[in-house]
PDB file of C-alpha atoms and ligand atoms in Angstrom:
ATOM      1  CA  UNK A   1     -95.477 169.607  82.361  1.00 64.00           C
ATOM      2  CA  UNK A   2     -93.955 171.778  79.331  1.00 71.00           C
ATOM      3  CA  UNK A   3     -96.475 174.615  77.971  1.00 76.00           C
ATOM      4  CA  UNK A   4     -96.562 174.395  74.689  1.00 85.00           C
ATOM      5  CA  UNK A   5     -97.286 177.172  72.270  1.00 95.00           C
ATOM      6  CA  UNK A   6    -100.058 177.906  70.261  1.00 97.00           C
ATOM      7  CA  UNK A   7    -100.085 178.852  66.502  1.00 98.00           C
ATOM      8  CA  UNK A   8    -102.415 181.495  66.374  1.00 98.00           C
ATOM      9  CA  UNK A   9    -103.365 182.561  62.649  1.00 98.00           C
ATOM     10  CA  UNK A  10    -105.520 185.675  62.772  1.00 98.00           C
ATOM     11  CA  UNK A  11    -106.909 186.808  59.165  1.00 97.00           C
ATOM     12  CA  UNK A  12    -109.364 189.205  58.706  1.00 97.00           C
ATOM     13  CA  UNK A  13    -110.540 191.728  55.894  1.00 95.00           C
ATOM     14  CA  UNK A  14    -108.284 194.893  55.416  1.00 93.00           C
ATOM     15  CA  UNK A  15    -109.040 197.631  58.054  1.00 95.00           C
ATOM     16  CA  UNK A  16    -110.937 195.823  60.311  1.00 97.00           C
ATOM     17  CA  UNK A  17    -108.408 196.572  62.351  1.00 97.00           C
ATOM     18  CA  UNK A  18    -106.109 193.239  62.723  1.00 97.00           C
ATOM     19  CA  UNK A  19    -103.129 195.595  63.459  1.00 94.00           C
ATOM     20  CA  UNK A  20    -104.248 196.922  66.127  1.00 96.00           C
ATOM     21  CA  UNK A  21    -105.703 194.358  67.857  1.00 97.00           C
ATOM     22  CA  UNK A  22    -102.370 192.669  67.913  1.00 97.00           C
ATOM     23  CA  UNK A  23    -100.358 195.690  69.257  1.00 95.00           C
ATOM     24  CA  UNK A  24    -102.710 195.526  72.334  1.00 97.00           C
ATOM     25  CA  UNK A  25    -102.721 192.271  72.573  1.00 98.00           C
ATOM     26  CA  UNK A  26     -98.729 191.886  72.892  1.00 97.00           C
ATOM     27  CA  UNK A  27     -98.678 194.959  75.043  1.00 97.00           C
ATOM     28  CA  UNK A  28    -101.342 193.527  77.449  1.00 97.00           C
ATOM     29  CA  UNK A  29    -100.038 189.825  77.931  1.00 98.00           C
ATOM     30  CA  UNK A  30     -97.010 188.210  77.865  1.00 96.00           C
ATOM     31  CA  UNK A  31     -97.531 185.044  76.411  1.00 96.00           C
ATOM     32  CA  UNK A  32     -97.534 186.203  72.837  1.00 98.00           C
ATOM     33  CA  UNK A  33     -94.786 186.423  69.999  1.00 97.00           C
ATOM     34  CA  UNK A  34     -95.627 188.332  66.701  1.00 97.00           C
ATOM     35  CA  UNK A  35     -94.322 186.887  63.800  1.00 97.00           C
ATOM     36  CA  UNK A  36     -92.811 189.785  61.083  1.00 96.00           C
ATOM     37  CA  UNK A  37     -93.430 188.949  57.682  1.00 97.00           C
ATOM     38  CA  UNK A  38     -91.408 189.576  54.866  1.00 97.00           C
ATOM     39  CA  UNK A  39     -93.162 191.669  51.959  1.00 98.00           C
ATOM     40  CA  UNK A  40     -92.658 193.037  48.423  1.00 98.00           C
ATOM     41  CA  UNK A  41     -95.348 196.032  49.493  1.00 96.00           C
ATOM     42  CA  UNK A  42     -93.570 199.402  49.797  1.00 95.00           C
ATOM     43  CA  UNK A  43     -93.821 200.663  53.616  1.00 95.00           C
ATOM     44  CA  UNK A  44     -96.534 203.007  54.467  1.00 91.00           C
ATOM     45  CA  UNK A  45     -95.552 206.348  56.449  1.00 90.00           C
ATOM     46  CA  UNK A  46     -93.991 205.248  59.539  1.00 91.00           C
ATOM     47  CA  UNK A  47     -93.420 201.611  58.916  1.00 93.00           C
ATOM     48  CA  UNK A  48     -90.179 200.725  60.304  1.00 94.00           C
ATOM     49  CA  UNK A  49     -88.382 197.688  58.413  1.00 96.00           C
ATOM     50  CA  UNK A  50     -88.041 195.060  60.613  1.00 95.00           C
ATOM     51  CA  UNK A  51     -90.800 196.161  62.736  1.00 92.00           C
ATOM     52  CA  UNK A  52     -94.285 196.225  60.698  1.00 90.00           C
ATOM     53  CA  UNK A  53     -92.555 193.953  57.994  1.00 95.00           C
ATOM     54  CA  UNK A  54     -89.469 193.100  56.430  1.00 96.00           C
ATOM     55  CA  UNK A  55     -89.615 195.259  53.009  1.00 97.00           C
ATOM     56  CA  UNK A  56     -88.125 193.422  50.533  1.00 97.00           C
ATOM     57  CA  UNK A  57     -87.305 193.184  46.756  1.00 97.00           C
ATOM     58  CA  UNK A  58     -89.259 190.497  44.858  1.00 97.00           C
ATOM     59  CA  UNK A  59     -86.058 188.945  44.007  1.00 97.00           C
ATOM     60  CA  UNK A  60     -85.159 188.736  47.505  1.00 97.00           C
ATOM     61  CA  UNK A  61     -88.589 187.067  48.627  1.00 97.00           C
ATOM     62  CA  UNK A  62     -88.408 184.746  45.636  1.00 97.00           C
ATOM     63  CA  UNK A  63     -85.352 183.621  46.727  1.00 97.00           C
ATOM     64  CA  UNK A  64     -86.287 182.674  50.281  1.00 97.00           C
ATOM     65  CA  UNK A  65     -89.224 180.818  48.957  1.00 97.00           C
ATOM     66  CA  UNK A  66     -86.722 178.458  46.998  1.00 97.00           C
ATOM     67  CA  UNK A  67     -84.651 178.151  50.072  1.00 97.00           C
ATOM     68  CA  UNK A  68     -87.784 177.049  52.047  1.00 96.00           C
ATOM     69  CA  UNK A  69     -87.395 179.444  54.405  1.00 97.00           C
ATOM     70  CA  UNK A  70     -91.008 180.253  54.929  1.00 97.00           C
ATOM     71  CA  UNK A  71     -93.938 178.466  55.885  1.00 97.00           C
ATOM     72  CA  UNK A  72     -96.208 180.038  53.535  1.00 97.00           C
ATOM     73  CA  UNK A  73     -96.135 182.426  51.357  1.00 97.00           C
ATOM     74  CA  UNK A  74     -99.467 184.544  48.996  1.00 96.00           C
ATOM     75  CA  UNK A  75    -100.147 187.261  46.869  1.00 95.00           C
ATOM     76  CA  UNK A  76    -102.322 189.987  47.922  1.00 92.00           C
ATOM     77  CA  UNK A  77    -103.506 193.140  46.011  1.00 91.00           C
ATOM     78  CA  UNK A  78    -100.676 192.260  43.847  1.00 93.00           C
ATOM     79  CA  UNK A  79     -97.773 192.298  46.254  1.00 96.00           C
ATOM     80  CA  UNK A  80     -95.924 188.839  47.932  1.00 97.00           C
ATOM     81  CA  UNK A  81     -96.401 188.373  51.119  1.00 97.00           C
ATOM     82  CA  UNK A  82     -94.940 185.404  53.707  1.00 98.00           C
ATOM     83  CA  UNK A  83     -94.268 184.146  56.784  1.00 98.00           C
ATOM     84  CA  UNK A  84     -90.246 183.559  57.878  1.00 97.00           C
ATOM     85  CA  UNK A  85     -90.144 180.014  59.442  1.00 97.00           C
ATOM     86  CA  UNK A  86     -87.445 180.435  62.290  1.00 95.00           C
ATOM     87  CA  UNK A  87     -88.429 182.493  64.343  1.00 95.00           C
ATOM     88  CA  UNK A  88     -91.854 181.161  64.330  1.00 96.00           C
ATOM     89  CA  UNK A  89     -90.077 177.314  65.224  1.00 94.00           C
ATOM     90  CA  UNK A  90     -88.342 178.967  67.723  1.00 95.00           C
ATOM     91  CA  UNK A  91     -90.772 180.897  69.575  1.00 95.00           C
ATOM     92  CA  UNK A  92     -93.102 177.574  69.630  1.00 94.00           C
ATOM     93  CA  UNK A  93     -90.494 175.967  71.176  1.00 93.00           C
ATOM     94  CA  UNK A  94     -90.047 178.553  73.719  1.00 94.00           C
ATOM     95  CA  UNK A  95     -93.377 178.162  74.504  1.00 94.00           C
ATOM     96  CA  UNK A  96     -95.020 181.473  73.310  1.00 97.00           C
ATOM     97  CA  UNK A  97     -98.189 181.548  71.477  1.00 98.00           C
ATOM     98  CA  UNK A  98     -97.047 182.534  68.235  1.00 98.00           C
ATOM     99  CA  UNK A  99     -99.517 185.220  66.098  1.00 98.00           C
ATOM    100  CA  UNK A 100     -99.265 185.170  62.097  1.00 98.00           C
ATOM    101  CA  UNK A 101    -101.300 188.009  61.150  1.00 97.00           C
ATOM    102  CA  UNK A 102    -101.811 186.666  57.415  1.00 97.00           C
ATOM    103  CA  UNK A 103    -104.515 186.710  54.781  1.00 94.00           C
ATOM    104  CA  UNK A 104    -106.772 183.413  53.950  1.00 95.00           C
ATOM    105  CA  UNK A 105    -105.006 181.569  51.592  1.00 94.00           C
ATOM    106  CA  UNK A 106    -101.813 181.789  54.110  1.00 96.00           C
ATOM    107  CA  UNK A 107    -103.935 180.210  56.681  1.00 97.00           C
ATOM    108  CA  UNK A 108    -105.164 177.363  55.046  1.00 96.00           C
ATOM    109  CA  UNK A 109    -101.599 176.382  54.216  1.00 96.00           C
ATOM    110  CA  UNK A 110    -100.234 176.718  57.802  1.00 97.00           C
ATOM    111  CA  UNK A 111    -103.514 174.587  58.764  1.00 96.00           C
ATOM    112  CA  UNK A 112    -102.450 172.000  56.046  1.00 96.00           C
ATOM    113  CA  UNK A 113     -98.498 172.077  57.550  1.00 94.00           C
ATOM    114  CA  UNK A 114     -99.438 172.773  61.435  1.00 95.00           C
ATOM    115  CA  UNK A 115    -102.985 171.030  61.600  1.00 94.00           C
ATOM    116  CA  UNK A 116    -103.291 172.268  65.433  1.00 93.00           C
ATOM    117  CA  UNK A 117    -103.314 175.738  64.788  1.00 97.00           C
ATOM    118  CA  UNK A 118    -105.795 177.747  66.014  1.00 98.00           C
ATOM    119  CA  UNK A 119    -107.589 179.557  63.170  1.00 98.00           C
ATOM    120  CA  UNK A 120    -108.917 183.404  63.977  1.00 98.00           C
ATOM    121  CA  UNK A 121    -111.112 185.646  61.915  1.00 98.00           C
ATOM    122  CA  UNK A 122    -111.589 189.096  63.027  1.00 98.00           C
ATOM    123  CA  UNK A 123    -114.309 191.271  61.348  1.00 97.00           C
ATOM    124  CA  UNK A 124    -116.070 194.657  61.808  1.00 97.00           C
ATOM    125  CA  UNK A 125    -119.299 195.588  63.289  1.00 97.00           C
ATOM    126  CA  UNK A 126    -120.263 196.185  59.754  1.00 97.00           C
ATOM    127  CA  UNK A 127    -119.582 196.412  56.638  1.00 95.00           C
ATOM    128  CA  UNK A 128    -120.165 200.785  56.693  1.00 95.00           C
ATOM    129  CA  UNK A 129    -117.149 200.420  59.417  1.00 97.00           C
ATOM    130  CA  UNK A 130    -114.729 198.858  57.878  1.00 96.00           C
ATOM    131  CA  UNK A 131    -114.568 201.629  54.925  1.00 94.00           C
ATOM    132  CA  UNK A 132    -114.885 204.156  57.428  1.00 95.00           C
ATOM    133  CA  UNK A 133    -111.479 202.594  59.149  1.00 96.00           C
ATOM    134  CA  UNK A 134    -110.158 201.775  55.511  1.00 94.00           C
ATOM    135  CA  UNK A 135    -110.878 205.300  54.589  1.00 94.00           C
ATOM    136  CA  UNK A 136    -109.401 206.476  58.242  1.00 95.00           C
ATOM    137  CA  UNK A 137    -106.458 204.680  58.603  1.00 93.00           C
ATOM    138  CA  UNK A 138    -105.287 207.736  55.597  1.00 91.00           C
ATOM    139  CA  UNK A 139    -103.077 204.912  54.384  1.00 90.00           C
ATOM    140  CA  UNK A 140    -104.339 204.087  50.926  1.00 89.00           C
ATOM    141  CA  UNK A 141    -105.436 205.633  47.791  1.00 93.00           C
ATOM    142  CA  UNK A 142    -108.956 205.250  47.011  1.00 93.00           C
ATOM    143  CA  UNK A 143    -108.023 202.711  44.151  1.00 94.00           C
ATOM    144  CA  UNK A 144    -106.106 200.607  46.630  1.00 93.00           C
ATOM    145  CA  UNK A 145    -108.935 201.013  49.184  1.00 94.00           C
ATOM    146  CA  UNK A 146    -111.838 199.833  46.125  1.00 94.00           C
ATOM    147  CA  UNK A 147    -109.290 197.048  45.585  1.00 94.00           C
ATOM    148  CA  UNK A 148    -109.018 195.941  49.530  1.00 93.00           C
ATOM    149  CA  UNK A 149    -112.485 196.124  49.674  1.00 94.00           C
ATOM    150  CA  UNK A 150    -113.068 194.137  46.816  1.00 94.00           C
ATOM    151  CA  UNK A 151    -110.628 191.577  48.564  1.00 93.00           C
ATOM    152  CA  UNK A 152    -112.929 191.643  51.939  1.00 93.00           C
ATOM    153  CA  UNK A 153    -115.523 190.431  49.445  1.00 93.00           C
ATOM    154  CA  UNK A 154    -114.027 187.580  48.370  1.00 93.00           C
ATOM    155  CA  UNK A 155    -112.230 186.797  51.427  1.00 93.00           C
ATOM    156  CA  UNK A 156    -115.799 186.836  52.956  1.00 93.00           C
ATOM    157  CA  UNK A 157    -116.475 183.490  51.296  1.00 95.00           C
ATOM    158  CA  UNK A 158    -113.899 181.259  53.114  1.00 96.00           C
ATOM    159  CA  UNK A 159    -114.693 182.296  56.829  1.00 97.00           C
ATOM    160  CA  UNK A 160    -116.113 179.099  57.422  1.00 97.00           C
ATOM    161  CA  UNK A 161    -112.678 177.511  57.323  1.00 97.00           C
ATOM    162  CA  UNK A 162    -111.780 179.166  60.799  1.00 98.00           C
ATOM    163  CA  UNK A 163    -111.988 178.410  64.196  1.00 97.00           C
ATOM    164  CA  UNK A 164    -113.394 181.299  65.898  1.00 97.00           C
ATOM    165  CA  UNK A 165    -115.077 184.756  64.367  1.00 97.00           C
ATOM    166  CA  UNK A 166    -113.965 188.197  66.324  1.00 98.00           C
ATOM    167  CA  UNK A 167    -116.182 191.286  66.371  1.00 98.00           C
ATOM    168  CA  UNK A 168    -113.647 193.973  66.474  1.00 98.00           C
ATOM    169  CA  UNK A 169    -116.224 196.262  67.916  1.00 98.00           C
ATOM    170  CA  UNK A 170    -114.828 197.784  70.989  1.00 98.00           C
ATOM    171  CA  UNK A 171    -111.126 197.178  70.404  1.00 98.00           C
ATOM    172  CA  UNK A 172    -110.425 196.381  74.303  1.00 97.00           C
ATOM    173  CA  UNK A 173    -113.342 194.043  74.973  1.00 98.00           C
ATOM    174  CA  UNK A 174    -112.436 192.059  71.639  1.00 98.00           C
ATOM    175  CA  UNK A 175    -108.744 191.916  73.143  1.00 98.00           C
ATOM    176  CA  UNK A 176    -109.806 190.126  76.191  1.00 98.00           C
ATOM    177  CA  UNK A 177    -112.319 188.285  73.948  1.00 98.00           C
ATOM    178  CA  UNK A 178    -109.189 186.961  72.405  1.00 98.00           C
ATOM    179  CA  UNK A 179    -107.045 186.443  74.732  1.00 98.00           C
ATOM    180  CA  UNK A 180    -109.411 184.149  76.632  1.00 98.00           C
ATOM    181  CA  UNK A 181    -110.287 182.339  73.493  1.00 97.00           C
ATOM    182  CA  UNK A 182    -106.488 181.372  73.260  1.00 97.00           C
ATOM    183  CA  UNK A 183    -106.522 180.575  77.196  1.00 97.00           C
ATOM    184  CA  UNK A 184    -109.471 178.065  76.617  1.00 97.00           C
ATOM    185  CA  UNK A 185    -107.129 176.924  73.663  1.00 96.00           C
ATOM    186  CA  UNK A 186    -104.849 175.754  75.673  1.00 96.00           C
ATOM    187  CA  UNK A 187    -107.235 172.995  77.490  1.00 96.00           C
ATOM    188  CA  UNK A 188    -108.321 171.357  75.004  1.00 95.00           C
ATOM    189  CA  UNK A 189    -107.880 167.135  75.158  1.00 95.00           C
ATOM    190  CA  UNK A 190    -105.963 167.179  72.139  1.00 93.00           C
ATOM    191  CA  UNK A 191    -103.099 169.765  73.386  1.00 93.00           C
ATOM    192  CA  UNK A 192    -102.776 167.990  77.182  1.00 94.00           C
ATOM    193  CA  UNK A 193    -102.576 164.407  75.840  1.00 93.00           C
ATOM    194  CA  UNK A 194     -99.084 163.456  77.833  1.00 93.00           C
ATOM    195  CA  UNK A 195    -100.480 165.266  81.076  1.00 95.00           C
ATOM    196  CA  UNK A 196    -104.103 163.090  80.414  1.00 97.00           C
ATOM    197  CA  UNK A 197    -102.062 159.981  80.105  1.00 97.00           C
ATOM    198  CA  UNK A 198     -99.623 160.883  83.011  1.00 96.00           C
ATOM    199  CA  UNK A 199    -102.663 160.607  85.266  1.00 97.00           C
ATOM    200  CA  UNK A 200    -104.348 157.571  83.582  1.00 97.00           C
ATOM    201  CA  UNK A 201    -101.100 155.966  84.112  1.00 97.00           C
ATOM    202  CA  UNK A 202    -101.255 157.196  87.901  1.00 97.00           C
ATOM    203  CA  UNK A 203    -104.811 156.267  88.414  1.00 97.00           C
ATOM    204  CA  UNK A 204    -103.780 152.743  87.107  1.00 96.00           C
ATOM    205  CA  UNK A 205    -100.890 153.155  90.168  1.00 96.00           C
ATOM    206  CA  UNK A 206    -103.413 153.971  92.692  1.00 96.00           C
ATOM    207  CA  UNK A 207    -105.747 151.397  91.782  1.00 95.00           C
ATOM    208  CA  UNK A 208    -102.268 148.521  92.143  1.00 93.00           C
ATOM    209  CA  UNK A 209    -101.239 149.671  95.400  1.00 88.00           C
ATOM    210  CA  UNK A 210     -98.364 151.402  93.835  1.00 74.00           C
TER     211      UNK A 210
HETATM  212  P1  ADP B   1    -105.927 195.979  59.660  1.00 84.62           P
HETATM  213  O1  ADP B   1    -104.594 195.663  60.279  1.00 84.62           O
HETATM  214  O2  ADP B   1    -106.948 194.922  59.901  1.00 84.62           O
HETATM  215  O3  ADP B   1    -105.850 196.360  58.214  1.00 84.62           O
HETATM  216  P2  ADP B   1    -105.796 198.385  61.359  1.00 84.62           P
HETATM  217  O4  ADP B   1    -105.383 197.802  62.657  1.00 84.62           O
HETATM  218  O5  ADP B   1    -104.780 199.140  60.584  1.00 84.62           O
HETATM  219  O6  ADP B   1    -106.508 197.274  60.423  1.00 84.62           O
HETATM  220  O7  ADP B   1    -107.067 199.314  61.657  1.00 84.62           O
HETATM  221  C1  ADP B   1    -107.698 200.088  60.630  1.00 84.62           C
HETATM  222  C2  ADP B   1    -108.145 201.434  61.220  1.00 84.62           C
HETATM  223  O8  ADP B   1    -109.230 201.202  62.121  1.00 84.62           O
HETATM  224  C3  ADP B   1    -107.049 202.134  62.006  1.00 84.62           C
HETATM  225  O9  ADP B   1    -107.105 203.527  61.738  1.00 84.62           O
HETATM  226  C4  ADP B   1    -107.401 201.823  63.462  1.00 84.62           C
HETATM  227  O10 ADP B   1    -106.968 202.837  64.332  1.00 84.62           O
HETATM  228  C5  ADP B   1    -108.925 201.720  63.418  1.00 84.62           C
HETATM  229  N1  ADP B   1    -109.483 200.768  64.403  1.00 84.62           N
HETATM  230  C6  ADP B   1    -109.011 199.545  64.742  1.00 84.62           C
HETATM  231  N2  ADP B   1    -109.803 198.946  65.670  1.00 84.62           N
HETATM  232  C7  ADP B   1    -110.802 199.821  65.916  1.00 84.62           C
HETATM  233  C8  ADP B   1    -111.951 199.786  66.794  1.00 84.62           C
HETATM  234  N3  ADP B   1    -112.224 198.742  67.583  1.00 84.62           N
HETATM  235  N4  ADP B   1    -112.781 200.871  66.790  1.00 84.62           N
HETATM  236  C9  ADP B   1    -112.527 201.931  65.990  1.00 84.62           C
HETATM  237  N5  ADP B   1    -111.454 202.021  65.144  1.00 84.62           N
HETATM  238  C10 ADP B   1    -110.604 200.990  65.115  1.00 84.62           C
HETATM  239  P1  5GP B   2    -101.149 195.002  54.603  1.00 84.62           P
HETATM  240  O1  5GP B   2    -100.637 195.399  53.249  1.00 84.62           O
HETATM  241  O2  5GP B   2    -102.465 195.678  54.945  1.00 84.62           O
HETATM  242  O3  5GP B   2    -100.118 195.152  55.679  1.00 84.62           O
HETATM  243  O4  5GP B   2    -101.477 193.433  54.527  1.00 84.62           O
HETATM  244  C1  5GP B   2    -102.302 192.938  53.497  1.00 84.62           C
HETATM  245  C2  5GP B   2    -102.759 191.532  53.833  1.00 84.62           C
HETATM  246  O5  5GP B   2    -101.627 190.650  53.838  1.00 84.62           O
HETATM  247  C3  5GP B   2    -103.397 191.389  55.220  1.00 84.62           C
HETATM  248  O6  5GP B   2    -104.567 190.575  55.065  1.00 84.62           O
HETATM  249  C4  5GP B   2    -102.350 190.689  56.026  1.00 84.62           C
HETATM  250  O7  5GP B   2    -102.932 189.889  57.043  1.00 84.62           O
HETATM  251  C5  5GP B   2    -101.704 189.810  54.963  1.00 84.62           C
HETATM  252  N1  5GP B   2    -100.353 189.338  55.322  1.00 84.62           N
HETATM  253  C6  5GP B   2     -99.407 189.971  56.041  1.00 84.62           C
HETATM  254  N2  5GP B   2     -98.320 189.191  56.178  1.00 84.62           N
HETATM  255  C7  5GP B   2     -98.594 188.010  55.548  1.00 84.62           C
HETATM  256  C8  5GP B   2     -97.865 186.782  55.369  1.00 84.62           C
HETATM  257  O8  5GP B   2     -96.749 186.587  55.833  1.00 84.62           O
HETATM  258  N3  5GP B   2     -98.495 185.813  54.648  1.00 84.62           N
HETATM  259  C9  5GP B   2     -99.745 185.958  54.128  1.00 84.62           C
HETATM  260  N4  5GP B   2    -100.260 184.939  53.455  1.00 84.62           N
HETATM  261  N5  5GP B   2    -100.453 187.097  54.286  1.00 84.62           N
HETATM  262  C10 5GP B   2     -99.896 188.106  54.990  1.00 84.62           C
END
């Protein structure tokens, strides 16, 4: 029977270490495809484009919204962000479990469009943590840091909307903490329903003779 992929949407506040949980993750497994996003954010040192994101102008990303070439798009800490529909279609179909590393208001949409995604939030051991990460990742100015955290604050409200919380304590336990979570995904009822009713329909053989 064909495998189909999962949507994976994994949100989470900024520096509790999302990034890097991914990396790991596609490293360690196979099964996985990251989606790139496109962004109006300028790269950090060391972001490739293309690789991390594709940098873009706003006139650029505004464009592709109008051509409804992405499945969602937000605005976070004052920069566009979105998610490039192809290659997220196409991967599905391959049968990969597809990641969209995105912030909250990103994932509810894709759970309005693709209702059986499966909806991750990863958070810190604590609160202390994550501003020692923020602080460590040497990415951000302090205003931009005050701003993110600010943003984990808010963000804070809406984890109820997700399937699953992940403790990003020991970063290679909370990879196989995810990757099993996405295993166990994958038998559920709802995503087996032609193999379910491909036996029912057997059983019903049996039970005739057939
Ligand atoms: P995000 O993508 O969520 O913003 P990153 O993946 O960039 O976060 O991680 C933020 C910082 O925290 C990075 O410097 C990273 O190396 C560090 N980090 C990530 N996971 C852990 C962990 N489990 N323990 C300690 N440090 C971590
Ligand atoms: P960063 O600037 O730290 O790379 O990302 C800032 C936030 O934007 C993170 O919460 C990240 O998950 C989110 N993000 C990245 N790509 C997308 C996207 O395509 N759509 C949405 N909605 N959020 C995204």
């Amino acid at each position: 029977m064909e495998r189909k992929g999962i949507l994976l949407v994994v949100s989470g506040f900024s520096g509790a270490g999302k990034g890097t949980l991914m990396k790991s993750l596609v490293e360690s497994y196979d099964n996985y495809a990251l989606s790139i996003s496109m962004t109006t954010r300028k790269p950090r040192e060391g972001e490739e484009n293309g690789k991390a994101y594709f940098f873009v102008e706003e006139s650029v990303f505004l464009e592709k919204i109008k051509e409804e070439k992405v499945i969602e798009y937000a605005q976070y800490c004052g920069n566009y962000y979105g998610t490039p529909k192809e290659y997220v279609e196409e991967m599905l179909h391959q049968g990969k479990d597809v990641i969209l590393e995105i912030e909250i208001q990103g994932a509810l949409k894709v759970k309005e469009k693709y209702p059986d995604a499966l909806l991750l939030f990863v958070m810190p051991p604590s609160a202390e943590e994550l501003k020692r990460r923020l602080v460590g990742r040497g990415t951000e100015t302090e205003e931009v840091i005050s701003q993110r955290l600010l943003r984990a604050s808010e963000e804070a409200e809406g984890i109820e909307a997700y399937d699953y919380i992940l403790i990003n304590d020991k970063l290679e336990d909370c990879v196989k903490e995810l990757h099993n979570l996405v295993m166990a995904a994958h038998n559920t009822p709802d995503r087996n329903q032609e193999f379910i009713n491909h036996i029912r329909k057997e059983l019903k053989g049996l039970l005739k003779g057939e």
